[in-house]
Coordinates of N, CA, C and O in Angstrom, one line a residue:
X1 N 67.9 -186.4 87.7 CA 69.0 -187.0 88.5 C 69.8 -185.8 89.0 O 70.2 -184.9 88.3
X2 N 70.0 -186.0 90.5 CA 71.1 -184.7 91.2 C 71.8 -185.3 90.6 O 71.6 -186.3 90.0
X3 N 73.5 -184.3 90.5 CA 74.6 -184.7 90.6 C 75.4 -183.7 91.2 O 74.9 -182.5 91.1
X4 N 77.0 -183.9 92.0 CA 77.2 -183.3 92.8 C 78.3 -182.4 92.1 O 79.1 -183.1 91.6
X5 N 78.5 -181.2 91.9 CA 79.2 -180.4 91.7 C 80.2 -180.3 92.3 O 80.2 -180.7 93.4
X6 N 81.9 -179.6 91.8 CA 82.6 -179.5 92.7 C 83.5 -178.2 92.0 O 83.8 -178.3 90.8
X7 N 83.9 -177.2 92.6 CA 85.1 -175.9 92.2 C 85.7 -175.7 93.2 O 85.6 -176.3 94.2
X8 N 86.4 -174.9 92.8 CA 87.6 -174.0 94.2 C 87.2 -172.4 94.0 O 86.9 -171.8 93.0
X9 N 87.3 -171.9 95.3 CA 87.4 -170.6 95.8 C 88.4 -170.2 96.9 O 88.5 -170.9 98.0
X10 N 89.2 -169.0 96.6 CA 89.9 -168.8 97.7 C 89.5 -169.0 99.0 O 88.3 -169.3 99.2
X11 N 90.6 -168.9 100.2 CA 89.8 -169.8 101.3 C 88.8 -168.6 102.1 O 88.1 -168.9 103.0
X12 N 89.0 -167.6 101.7 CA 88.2 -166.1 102.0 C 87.0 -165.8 101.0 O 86.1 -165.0 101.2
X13 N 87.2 -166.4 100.3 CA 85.4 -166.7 99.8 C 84.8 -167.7 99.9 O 84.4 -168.1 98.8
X14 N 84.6 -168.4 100.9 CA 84.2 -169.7 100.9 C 82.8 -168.8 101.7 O 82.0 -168.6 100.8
X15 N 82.5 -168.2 102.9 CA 81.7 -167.7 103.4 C 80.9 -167.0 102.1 O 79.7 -167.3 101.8
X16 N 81.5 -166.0 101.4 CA 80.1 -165.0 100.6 C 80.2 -165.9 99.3 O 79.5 -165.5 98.5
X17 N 80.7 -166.9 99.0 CA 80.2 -168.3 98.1 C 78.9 -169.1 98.8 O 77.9 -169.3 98.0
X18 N 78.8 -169.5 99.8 CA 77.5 -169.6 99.9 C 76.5 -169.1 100.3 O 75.4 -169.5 100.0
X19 N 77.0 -167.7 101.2 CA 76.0 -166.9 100.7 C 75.3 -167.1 99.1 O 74.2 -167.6 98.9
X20 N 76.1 -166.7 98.2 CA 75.8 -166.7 97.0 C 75.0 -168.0 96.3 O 74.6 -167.8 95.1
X21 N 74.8 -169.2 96.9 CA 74.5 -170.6 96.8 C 73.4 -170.5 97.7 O 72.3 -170.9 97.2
X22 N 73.4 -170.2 98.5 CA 72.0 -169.8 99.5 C 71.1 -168.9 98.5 O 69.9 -169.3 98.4
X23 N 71.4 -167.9 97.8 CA 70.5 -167.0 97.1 C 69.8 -167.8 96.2 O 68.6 -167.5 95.9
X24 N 70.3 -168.8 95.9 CA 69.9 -169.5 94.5 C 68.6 -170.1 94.7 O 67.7 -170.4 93.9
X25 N 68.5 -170.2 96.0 CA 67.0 -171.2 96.6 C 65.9 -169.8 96.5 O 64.7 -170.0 96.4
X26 N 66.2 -168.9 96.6 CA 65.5 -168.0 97.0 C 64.1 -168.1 95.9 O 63.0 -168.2 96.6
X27 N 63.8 -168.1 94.4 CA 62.9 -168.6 93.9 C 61.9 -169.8 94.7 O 60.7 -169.6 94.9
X28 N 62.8 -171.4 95.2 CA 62.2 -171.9 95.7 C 61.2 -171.7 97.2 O 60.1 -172.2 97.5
X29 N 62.0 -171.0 97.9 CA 61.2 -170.7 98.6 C 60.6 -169.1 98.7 O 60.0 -169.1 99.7
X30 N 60.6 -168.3 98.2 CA 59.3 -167.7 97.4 C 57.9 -168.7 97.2 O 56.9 -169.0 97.8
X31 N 58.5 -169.2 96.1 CA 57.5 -170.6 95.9 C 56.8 -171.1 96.6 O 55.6 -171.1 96.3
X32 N 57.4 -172.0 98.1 CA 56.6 -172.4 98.7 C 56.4 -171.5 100.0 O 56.5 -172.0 101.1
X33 N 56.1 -170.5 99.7 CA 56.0 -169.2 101.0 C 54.6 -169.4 100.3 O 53.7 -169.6 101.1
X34 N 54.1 -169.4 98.5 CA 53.2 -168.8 98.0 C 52.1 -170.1 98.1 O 50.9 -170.0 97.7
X35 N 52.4 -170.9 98.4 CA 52.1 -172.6 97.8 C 51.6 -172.2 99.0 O 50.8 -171.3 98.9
X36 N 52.0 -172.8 100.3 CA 51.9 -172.5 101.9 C 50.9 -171.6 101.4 O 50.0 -172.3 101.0
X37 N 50.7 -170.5 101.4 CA 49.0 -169.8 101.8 C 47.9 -170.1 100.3 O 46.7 -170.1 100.2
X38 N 48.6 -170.3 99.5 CA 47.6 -170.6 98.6 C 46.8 -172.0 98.9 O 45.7 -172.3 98.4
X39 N 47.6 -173.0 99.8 CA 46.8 -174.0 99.7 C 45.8 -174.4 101.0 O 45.0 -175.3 101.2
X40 N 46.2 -172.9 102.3 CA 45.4 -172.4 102.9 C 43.9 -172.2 102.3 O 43.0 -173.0 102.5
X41 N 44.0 -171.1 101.7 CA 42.8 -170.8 101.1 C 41.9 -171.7 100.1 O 40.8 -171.6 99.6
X42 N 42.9 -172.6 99.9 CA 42.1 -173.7 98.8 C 41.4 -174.7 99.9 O 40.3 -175.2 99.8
X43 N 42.3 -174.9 100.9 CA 41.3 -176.0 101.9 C 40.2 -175.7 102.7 O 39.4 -176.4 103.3
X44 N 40.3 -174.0 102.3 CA 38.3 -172.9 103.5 C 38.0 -173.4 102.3 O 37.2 -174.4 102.4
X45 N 38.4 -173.0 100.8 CA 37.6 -172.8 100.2 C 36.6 -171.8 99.7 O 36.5 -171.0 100.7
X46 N 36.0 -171.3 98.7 CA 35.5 -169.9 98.3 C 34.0 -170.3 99.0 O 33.5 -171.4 99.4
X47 N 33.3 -168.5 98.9 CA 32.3 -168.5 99.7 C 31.2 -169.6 98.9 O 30.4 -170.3 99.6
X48 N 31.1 -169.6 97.3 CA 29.6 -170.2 96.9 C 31.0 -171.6 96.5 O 30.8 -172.0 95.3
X49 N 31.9 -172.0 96.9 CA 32.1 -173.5 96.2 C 32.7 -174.0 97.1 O 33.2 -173.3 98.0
X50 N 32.9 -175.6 97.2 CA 33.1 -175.7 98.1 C 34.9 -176.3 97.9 O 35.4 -176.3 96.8
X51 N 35.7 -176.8 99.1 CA 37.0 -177.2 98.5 C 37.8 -177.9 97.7 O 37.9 -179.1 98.1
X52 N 38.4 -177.5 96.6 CA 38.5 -178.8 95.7 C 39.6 -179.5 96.2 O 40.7 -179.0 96.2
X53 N 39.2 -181.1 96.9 CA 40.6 -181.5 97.9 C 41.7 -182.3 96.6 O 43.0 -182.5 96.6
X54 N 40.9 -182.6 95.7 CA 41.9 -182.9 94.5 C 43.1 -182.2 94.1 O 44.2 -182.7 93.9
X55 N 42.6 -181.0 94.0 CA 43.9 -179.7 93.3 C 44.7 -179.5 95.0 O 45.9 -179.2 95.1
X56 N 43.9 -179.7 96.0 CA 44.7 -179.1 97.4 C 45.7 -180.1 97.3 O 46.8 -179.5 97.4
X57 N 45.9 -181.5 97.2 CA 46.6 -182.6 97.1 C 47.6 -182.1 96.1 O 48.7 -182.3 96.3
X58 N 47.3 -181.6 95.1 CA 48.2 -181.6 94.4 C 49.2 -180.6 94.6 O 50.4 -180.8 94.5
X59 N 48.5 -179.2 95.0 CA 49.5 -178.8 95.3 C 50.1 -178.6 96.4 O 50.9 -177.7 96.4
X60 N 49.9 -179.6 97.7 CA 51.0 -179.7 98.4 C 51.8 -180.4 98.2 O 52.8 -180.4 98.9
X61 N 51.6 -181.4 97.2 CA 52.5 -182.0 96.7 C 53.9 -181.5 96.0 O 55.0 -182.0 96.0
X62 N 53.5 -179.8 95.4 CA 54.6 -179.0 94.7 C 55.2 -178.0 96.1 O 56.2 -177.2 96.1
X63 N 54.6 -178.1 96.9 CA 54.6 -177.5 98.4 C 55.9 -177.8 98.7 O 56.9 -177.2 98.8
X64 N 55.6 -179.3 98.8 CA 57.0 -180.3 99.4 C 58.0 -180.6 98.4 O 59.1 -180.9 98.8
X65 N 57.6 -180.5 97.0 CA 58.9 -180.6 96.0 C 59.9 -179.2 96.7 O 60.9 -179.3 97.4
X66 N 59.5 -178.2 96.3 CA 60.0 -176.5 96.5 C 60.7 -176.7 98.0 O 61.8 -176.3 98.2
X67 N 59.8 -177.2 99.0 CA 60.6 -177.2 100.5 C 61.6 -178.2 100.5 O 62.6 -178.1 101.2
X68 N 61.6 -179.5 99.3 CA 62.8 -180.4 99.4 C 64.0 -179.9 98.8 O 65.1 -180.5 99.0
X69 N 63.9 -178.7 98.0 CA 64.7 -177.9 97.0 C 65.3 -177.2 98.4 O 66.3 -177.2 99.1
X70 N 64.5 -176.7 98.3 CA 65.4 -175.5 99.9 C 66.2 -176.2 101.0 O 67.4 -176.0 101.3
X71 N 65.4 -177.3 101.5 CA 66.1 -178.2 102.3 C 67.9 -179.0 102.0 O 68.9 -179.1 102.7
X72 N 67.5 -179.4 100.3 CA 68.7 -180.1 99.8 C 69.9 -178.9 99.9 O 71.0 -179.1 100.5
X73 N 69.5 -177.6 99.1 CA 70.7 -176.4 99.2 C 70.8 -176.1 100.9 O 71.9 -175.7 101.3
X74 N 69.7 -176.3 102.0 CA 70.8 -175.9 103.4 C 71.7 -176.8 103.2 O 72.9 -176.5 103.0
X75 N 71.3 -178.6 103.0 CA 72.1 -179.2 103.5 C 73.5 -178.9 103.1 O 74.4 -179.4 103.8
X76 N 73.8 -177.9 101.6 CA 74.6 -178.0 100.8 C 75.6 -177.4 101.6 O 76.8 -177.7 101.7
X77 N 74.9 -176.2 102.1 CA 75.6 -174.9 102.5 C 76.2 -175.8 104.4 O 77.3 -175.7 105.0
X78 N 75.4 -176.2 104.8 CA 76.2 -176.6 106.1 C 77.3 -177.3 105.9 O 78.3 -177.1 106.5
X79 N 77.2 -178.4 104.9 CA 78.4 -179.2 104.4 C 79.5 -177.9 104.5 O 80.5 -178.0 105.4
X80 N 79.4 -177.0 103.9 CA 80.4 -175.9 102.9 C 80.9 -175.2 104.3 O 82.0 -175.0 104.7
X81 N 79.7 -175.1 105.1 CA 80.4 -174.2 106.4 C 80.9 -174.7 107.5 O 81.4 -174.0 108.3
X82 N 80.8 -176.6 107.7 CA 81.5 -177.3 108.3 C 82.4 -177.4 108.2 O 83.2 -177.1 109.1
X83 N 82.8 -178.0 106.7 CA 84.3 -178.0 106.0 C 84.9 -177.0 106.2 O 86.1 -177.2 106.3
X84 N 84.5 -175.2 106.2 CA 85.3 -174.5 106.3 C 85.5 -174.3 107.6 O 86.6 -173.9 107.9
X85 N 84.5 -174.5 108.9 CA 85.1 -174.3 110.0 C 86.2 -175.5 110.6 O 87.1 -175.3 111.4
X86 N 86.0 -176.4 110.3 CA 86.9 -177.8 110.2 C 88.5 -177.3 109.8 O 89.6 -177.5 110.3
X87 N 88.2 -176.5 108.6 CA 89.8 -175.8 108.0 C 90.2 -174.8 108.8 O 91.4 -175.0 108.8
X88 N 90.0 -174.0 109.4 CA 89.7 -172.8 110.8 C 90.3 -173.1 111.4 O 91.4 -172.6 111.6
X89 N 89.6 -174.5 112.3 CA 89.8 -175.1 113.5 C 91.7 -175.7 113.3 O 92.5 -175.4 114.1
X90 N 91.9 -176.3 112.2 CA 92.9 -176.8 112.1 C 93.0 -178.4 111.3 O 93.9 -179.0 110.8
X91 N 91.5 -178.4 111.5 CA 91.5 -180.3 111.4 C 91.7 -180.9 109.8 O 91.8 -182.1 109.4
X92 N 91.6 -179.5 109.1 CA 92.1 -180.1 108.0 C 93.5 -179.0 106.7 O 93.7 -177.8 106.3
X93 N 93.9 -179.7 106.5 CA 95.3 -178.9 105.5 C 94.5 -178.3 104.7 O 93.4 -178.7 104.3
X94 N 95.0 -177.1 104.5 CA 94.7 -177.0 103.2 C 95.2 -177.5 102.3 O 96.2 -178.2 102.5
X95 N 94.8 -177.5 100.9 CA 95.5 -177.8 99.6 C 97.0 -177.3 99.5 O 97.4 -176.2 99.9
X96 N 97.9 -178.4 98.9 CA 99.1 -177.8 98.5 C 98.9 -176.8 97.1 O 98.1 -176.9 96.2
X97 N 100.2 -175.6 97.5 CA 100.0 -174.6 96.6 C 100.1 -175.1 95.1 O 99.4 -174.7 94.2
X98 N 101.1 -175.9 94.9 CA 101.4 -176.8 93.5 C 102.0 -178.1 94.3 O 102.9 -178.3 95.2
X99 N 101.0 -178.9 93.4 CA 101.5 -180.6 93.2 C 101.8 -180.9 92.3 O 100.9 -180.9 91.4
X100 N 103.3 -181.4 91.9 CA 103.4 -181.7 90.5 C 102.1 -182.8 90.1 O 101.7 -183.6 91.0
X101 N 101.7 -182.9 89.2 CA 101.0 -184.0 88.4 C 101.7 -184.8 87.8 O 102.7 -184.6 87.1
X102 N 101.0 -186.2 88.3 CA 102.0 -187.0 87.4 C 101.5 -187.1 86.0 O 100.4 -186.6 85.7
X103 N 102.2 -187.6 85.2 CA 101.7 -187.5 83.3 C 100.7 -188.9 83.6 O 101.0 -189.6 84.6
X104 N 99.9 -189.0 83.0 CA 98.3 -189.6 83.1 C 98.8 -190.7 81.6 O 98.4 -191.9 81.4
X105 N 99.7 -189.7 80.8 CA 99.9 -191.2 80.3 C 101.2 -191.6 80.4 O 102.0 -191.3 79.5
X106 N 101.4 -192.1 81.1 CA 102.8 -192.5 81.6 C 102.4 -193.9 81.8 O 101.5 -194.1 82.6
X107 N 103.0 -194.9 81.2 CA 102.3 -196.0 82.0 C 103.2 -196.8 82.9 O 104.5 -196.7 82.8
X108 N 102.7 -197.5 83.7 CA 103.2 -198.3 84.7 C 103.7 -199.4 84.2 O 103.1 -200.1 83.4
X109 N 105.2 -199.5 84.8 CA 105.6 -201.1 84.8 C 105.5 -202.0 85.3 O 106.2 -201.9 86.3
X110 N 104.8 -203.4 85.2 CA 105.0 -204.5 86.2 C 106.3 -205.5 85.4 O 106.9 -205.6 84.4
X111 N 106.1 -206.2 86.5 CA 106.7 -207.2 86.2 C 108.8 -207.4 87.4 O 109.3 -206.6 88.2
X112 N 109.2 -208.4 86.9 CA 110.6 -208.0 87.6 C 111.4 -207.5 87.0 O 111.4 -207.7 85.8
X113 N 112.1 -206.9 87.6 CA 113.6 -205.7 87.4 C 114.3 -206.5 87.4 O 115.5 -206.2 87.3

């Protein structure tokens, strides 16, 4: 199961922050740069055998796991560079510098005054 992460970075590392979140795919697509020609040569097939379409199946199956891995992190990173050009543009506040918190256990009153 994904689940969605969340931190703060000053608003001048938001750019080499995903850079740095971008790198993280880089195994996966390695991976399927390797998957991509290996399953090339598995569908000619070698000179005395012929192609095994079983194993080719299978591994484009890990083809497309590795490309859905790369895919899921752009989508992450556009999120990341919209939102910051969105903050740029104007369209959104930044965070106040301190908010007080309210006490969490404070409890609420009903009823009439």
């Amino acid at each position: 199961m994904r689940v969605k992460l969340s931190y703060t970075v000053e608003q001048e590392d938001i750019l080499p922050e995903a850079a740095k979140i971008l790198g993280l795919s880089s195994d996966d697509m390695k991976h399927a740069i390797d998957m991509f020609q290996t399953i090339q040569t598995e569908l000619t097939g070698a000179d005395d055998a012929p192609a095994n379409t079983i194993k080719a199946l299978e591994m484009i199956e890990d083809f497309r796991k590795a490309l859905l891995a790369v895919d899921t992190r752009l989508q992450e990173i556009t999120e990341i560079i919209d939102g910051y050009d969105d903050l740029r543009r104007g369209k959104l506040a930044p965070p106040p510098a301190s908010s007080p918190a309210a006490d969490p256990y404070e409890p609420e009153l009903f009823g009439a005054d």
